[in-house]
CSV table of C-alpha atoms in Angstrom, one decimal:
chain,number,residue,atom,x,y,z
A,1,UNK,CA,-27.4,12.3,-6.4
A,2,UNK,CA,-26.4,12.8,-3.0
A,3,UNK,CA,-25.1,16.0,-1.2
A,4,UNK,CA,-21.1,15.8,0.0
A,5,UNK,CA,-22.2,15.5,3.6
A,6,UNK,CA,-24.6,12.5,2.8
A,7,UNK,CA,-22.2,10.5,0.8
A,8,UNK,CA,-20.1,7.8,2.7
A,9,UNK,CA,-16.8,7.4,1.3
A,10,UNK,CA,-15.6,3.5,1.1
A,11,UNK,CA,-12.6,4.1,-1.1
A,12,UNK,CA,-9.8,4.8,1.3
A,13,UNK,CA,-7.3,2.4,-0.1
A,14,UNK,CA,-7.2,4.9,-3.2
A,15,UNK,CA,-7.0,7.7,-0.5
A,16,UNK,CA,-7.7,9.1,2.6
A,17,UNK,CA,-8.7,12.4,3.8
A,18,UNK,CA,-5.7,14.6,5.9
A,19,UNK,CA,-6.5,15.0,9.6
A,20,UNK,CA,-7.1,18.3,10.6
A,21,UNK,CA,-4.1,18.6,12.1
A,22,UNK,CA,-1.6,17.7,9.2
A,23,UNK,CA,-3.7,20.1,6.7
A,24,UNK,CA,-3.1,22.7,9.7
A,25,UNK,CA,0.6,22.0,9.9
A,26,UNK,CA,0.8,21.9,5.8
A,27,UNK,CA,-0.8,25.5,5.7
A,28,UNK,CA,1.8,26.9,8.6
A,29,UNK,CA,4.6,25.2,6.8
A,30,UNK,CA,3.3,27.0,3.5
A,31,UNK,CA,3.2,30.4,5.6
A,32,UNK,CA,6.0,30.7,7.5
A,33,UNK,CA,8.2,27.7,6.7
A,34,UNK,CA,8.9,28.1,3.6
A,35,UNK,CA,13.0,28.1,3.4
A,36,UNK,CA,15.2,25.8,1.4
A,37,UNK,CA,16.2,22.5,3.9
A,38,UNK,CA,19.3,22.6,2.1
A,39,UNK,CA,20.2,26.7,2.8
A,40,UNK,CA,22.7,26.8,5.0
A,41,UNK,CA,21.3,30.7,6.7
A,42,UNK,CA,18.5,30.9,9.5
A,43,UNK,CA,15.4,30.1,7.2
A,44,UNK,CA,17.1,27.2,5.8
A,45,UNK,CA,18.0,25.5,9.1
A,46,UNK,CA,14.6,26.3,10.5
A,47,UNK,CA,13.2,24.6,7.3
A,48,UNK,CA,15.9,21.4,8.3
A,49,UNK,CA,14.6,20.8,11.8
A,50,UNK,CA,11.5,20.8,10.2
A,51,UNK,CA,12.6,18.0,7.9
A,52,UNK,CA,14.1,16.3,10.5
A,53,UNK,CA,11.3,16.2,12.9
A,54,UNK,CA,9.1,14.8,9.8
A,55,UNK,CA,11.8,12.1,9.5
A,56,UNK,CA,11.9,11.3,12.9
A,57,UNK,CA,8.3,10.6,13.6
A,58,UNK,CA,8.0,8.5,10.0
A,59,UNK,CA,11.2,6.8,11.8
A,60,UNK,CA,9.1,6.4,14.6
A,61,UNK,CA,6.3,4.9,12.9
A,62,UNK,CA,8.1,2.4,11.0
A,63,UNK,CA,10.7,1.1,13.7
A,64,UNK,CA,13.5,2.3,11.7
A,65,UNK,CA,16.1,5.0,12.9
A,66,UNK,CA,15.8,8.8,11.0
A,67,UNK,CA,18.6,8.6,9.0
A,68,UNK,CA,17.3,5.0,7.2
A,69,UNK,CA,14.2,6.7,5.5
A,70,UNK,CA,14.1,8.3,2.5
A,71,UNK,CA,11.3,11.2,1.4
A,72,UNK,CA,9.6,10.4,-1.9
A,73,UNK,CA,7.2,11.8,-3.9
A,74,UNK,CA,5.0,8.7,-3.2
A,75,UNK,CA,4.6,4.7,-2.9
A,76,UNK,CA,5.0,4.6,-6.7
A,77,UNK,CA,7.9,6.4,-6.7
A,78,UNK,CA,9.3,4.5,-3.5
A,79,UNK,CA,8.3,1.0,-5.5
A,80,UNK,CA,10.3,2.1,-8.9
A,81,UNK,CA,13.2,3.6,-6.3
A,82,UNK,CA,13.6,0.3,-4.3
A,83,UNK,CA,13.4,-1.9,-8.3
A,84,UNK,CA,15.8,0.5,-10.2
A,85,UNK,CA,18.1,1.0,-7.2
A,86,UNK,CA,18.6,-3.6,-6.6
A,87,UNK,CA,18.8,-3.4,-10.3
A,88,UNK,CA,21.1,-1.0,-11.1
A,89,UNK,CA,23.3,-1.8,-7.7
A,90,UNK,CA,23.8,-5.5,-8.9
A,91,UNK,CA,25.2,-5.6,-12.5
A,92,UNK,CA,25.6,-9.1,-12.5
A,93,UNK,CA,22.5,-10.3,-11.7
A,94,UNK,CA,19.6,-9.4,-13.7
A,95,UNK,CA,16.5,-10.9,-12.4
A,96,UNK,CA,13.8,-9.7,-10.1
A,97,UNK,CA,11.5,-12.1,-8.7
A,98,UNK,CA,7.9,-10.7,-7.4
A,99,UNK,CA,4.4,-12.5,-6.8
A,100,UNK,CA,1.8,-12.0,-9.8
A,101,UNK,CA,-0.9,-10.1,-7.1
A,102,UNK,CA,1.8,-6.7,-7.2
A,103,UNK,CA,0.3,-3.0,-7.6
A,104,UNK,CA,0.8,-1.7,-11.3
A,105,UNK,CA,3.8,0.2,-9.8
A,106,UNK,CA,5.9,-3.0,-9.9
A,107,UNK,CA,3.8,-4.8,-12.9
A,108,UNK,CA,4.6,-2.2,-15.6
A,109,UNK,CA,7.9,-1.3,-14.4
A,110,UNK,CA,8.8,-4.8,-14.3
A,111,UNK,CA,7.8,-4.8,-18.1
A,112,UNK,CA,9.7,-2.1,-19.1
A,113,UNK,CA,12.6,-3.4,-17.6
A,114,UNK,CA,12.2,-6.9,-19.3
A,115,UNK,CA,12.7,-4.9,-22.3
A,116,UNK,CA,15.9,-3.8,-21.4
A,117,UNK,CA,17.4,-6.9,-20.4
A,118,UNK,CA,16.2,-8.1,-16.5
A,119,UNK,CA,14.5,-11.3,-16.6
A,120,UNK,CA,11.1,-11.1,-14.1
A,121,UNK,CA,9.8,-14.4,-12.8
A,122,UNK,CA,6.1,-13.9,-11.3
A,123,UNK,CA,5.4,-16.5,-8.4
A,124,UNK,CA,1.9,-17.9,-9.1
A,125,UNK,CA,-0.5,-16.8,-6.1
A,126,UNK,CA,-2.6,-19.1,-4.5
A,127,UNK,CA,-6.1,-19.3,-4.8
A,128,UNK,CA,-6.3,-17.3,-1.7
A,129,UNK,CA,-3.5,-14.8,-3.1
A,130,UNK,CA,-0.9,-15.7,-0.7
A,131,UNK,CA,2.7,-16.3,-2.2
A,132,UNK,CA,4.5,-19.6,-0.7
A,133,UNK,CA,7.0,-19.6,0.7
A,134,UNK,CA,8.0,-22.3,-0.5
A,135,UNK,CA,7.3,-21.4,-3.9
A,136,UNK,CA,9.6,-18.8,-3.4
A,137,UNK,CA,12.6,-21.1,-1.8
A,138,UNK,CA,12.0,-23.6,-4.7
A,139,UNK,CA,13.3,-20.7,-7.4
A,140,UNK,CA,16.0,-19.4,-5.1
A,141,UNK,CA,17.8,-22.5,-4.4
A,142,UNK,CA,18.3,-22.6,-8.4
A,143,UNK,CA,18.9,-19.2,-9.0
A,144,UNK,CA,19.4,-17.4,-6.3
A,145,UNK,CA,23.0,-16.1,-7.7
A,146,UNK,CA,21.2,-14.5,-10.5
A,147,UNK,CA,18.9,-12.6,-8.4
A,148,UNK,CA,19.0,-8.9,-8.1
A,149,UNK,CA,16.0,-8.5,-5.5
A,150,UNK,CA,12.7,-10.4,-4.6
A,151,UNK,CA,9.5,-7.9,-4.5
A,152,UNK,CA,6.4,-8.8,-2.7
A,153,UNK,CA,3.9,-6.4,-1.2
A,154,UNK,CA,2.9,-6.7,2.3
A,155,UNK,CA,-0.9,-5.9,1.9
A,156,UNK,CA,-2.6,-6.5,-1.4
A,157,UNK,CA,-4.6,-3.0,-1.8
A,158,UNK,CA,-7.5,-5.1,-4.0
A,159,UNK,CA,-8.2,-8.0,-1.8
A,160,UNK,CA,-6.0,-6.6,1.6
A,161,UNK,CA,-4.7,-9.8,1.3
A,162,UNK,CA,-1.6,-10.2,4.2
A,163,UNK,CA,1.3,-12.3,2.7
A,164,UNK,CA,3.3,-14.0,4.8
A,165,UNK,CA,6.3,-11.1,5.1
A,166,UNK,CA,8.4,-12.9,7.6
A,167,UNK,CA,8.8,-16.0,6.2
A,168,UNK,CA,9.1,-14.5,3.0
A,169,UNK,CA,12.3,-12.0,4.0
A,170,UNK,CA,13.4,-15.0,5.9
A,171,UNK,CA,13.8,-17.3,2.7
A,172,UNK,CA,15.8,-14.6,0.8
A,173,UNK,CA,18.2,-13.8,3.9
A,174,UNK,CA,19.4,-17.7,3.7
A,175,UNK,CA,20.2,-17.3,0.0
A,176,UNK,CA,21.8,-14.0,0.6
A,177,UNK,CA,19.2,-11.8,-1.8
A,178,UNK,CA,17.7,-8.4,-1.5
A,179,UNK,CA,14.0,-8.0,-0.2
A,180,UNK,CA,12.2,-5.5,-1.0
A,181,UNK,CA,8.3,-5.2,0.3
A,182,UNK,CA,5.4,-2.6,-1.0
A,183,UNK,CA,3.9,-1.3,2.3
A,184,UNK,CA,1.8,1.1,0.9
A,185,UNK,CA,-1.3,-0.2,2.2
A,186,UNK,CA,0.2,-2.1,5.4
A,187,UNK,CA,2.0,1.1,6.8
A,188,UNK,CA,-0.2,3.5,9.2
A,189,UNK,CA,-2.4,1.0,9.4
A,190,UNK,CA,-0.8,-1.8,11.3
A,191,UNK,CA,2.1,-2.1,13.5
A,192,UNK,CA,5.6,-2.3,12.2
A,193,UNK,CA,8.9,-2.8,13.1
A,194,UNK,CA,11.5,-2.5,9.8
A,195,UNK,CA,14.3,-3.5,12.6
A,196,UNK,CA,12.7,-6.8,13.6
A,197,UNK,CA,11.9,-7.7,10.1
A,198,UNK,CA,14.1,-10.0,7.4
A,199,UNK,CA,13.3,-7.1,5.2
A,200,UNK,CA,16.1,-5.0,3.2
A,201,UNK,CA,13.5,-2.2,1.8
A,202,UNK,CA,10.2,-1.1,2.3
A,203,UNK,CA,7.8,1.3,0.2
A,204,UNK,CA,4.7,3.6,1.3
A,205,UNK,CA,3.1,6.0,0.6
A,206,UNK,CA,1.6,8.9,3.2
A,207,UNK,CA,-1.6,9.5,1.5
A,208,UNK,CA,-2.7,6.3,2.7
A,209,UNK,CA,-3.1,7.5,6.6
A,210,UNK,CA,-4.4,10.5,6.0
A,211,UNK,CA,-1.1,12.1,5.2
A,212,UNK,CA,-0.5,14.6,2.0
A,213,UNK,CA,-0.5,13.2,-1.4
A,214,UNK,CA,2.6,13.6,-3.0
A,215,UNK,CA,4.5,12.1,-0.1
A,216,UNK,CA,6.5,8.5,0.0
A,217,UNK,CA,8.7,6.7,1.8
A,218,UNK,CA,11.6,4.5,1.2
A,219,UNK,CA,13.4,3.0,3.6
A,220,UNK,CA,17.0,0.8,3.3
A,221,UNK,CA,18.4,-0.9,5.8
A,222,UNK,CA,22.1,0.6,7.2
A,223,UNK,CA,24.8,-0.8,4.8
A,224,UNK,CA,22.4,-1.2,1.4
A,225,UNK,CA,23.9,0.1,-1.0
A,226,UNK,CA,21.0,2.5,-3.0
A,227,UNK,CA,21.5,3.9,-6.3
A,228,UNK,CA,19.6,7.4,-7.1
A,229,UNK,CA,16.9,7.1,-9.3
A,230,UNK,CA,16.6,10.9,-8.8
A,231,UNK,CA,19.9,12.9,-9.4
A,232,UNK,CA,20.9,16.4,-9.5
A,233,UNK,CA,21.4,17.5,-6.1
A,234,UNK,CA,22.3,15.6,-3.0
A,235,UNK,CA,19.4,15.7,-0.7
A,236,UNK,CA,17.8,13.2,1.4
A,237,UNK,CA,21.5,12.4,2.0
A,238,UNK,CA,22.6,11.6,-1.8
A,239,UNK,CA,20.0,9.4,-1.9
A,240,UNK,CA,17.5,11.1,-3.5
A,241,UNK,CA,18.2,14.5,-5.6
A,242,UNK,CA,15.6,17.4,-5.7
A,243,UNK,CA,14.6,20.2,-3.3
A,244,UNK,CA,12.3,18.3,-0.9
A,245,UNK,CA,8.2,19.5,-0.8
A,246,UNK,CA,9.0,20.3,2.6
A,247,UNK,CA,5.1,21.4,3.0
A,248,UNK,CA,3.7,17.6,2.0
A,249,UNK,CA,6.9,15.7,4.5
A,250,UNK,CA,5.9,18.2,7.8
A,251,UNK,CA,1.9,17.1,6.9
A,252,UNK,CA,3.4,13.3,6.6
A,253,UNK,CA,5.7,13.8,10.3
A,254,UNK,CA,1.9,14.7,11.5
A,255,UNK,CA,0.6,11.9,9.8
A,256,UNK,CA,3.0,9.8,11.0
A,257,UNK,CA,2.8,10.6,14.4
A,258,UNK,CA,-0.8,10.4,14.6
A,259,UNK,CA,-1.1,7.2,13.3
A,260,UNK,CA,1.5,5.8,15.7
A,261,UNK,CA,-1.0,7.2,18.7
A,262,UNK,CA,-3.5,5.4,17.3
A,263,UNK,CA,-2.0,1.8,16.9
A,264,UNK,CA,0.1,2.5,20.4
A,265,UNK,CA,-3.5,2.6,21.5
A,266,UNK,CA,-4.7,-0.6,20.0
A,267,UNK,CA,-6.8,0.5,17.8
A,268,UNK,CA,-6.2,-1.6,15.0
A,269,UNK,CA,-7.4,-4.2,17.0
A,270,UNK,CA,-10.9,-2.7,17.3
A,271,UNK,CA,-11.3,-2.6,13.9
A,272,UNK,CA,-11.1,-6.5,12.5
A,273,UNK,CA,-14.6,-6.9,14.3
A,274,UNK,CA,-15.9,-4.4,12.3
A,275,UNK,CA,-14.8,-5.9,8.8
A,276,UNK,CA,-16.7,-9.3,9.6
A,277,UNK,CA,-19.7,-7.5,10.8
A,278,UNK,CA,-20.2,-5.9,7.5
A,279,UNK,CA,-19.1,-8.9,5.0
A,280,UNK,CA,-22.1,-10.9,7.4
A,281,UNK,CA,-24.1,-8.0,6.9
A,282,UNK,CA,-23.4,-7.6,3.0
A,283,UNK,CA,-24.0,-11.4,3.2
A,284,UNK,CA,-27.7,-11.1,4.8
A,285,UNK,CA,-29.0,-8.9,2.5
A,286,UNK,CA,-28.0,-10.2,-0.6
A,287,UNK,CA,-27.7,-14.1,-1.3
A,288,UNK,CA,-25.1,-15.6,-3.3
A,289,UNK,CA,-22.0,-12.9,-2.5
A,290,UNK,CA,-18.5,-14.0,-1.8
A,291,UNK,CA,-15.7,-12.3,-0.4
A,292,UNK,CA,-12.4,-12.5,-2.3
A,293,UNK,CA,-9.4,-13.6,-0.5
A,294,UNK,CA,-11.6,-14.8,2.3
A,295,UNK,CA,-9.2,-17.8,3.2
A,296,UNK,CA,-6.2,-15.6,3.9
A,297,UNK,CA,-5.5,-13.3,6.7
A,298,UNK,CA,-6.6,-9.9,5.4
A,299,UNK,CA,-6.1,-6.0,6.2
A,300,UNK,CA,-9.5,-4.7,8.5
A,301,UNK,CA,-9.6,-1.9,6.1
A,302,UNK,CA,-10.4,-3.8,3.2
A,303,UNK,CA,-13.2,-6.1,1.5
A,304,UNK,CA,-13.4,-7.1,-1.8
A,305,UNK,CA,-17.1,-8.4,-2.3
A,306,UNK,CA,-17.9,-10.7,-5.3
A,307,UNK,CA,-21.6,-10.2,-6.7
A,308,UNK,CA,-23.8,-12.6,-8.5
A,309,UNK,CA,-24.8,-11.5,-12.0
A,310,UNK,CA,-23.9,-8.1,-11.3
A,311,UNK,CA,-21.2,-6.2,-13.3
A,312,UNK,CA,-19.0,-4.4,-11.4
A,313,UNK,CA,-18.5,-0.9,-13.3
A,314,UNK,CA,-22.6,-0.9,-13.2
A,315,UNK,CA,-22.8,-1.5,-10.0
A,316,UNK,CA,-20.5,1.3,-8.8
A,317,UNK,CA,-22.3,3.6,-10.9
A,318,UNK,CA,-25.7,2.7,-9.2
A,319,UNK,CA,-23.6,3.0,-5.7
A,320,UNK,CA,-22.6,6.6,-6.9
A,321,UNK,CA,-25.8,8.0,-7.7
A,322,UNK,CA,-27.1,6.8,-4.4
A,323,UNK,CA,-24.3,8.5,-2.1
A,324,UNK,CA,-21.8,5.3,-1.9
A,325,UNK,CA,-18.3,5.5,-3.0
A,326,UNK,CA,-16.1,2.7,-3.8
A,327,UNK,CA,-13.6,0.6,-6.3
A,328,UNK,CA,-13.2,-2.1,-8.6
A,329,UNK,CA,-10.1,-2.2,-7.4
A,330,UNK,CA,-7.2,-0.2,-7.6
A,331,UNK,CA,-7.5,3.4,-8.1
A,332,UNK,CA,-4.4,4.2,-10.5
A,333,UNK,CA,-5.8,3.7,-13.6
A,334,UNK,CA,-6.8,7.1,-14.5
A,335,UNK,CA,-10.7,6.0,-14.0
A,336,UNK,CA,-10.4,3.5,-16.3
A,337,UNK,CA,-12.6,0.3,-15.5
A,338,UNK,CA,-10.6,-2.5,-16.7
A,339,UNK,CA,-10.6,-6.2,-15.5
A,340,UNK,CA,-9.0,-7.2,-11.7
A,341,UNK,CA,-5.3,-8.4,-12.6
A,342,UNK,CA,-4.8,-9.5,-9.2
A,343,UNK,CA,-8.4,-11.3,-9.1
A,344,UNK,CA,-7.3,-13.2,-12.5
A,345,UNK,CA,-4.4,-13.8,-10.5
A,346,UNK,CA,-6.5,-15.5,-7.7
A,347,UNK,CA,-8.6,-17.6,-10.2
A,348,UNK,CA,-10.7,-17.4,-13.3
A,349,UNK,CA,-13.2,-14.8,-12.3
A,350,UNK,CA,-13.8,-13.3,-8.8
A,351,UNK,CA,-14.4,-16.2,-6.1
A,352,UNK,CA,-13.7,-19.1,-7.7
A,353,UNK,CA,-17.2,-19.6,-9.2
A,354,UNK,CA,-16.9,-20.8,-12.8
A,355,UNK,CA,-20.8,-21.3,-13.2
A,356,UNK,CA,-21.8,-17.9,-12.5
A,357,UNK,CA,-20.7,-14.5,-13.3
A,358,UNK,CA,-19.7,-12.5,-10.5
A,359,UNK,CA,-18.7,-8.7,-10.4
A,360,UNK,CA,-16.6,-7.7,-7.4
A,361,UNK,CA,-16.2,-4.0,-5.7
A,362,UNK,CA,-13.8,-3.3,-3.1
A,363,UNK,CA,-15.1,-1.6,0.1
A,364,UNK,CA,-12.1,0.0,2.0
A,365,UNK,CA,-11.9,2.3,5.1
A,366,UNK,CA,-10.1,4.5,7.7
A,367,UNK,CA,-10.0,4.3,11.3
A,368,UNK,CA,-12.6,6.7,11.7
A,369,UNK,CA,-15.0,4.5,10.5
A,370,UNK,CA,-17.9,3.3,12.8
A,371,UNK,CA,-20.5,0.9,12.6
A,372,UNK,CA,-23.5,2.9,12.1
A,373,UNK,CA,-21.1,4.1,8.6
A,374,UNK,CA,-21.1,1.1,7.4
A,375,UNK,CA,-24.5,-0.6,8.5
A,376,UNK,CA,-25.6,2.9,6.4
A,377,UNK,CA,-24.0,1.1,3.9
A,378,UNK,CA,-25.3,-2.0,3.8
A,379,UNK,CA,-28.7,-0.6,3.4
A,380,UNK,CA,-27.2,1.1,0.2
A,381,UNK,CA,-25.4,-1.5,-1.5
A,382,UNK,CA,-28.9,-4.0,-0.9
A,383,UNK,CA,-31.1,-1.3,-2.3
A,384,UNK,CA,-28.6,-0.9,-5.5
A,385,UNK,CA,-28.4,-4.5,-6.3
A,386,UNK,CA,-32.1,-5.0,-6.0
A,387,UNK,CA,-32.7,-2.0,-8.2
């Protein structure tokens, strides 16, 4: 096996590494910034303005003003928070409408609340995994007086899959219904404007661009009404109890402010190129591969990569041992290697190919990455398929 310093890391839609800088600001938080935001004395208030600069660069990165965002302990959290809260807020109307391509986060909570009542309708995903919007428009204009809040993510984090957001949020705002939307893999990574958007609430998660784990964000737009899913104490403005990890939200403000740098810059932009180069490159050195979701607009930081006569959970194994890390797909299933629910979504098996059994990994990066990285890569993933 590899040494750490050898390996190259293609898993960063399970997680990224913190920047120097928020780790740095983490520690110094831990040292010497370690009052109660809530205390009304001198450490407390140093602790608030703390707090508030954290919330003011997230605010900053999102398009949103401080006051909208919410501090979570992560997207999962921010996903149930966003669910419970439409839910709960709307005792009249008890269904939840979301596309059959969501994170786990919304699946299983979705299923629990079934059990207790809500109805869930999944909107069947294209082949490409795209929701309709007219698919969408079609169940409203029937039920849309039934609906508590419509839930679709922004990027897939299997596939990085874009749906089409706009139109989406747009569709619900002319029936009058709640939309909520899973940024966890869109924020950080891509521009984004809350303000300018037909969108009521938005998820994410700063571990994602290279901010702490433990760290989420929800944000509500003014005049939503949000019922705690967290009570016991009235931080984040009553809207979410608990002494906040003050530590975790000044790494996320660094996060945030760093990643807002980057995309100010453009460098987003750069980074498309560099997905296409490698898929051509993957597609060079071994015959037969497809690319899931390869129809749709899709994330630069993501490729899910369908193999011929390869099984997955093998193939990762081989890509392990010979310094390459990456996914089946999502990375909250305790490690468990489980079939793709968003790929059976998509299709029958990965890429549409009935006669042939494909096994598909998901290469994801950071903005760090550079081609020599990834044409490194190439050379491994060849070599482990051959072998």
């Amino acid at each position: 096996m590899s040494s750490d310093a050898n390996r190259l890391y293609l898993d960063h839609n399970a997680t990224t590494p913190q920047s120097p800088a928020v780790t740095a600001a983490v520690i110094e938080a831990m040292e010497h910034n370690w009052g109660n935001p809530s205390s009304i004395h001198w450490s407390g208030q140093q602790a608030k303005r703390a707090l508030d600069q954290a919330r003011d660069a997230v605010a900053e990165l999102i398009g949103s003003t401080p006051d909208e965002v919410i501090f979570t302990s992560g997207g999962s959290e921010s996903v149930n928070g966003a669910i419970l809260s439409a839910v709960e807020s709307s005792s009249d109307r008890r269904l939840v409408i979301t596309s059959d391509v969501e994170h786990s986060a919304v699946r299983e909570l979705m299923e629990r609340l079934v059990s207790r009542g809500c109805e869930w309708i999944q909107i069947q995903s294209e082949s490409s995994g795209r929701v309709s919007a007219d698919a969408l428009r079609g169940i409203l204009n029937d039920r849309h007086e039934e609906t508590a809040l419509v839930s679709i993510m922004w990027a897939n984090n299997e596939t990085g899959v874009v749906q089409p957001i706009e139109r989406l949020g747009e569709v619900c705002r002319e029936y009058g219904v709640c939309f909520h939307t899973d940024g966890t893999q869109w924020v950080g990574k891509m521009p984004t404007s809350v303000a300018d958007m037909p969108i009521d609430m938005l998820s994410a998660a700063g571990h994602k661009f290279h901010g702490p784990k433990g760290t989420g964000i929800l944000w509500t737009r003014p005049g939503l009404q949000i019922a705690p899913t967290v009570v016991g104490g009235g931080q984040e403005m009553g809207r979410r109890g608990g002494t906040e990890n003050l530590p975790a939200i000044v790494g996320l403000g660094v996060a945030a402010q760093e990643a807002a740098l980057w995309l100010n810059s453009g460098g987003h932009e750069s980074m498309l190129p560099l997905r296409d180069q490698f898929e051509e490159a993957v597609a060079s050195r071994v015959a037969g591969i497809c690319v899931n979701g390869s129809e749709a607009p899709r994330m630069w930081s993501t490729s899910s990569i369908g193999f011929p006569d390869v099984e997955a959970e093998l193939l990762l194994l081989v890509l392990s041992e010979a310094g390459l890390d990456a996914s089946a797909g999502s990375a909250c299933g305790s490690g468990a290697l489980k079939g793709s629910a968003v790929l059976e979504a998509m299709g029958t098996q990965p890429c549409h190919v009935p006669e042939r059994q494909y096994g598909s990994v998901r290469f994801s990066w950071c903005r760090s990455m550079e081609w020599a990285d990834l044409s490194r890569a190439v050379s491994i993933i060849g070599e482990s398929v051959d072998s």
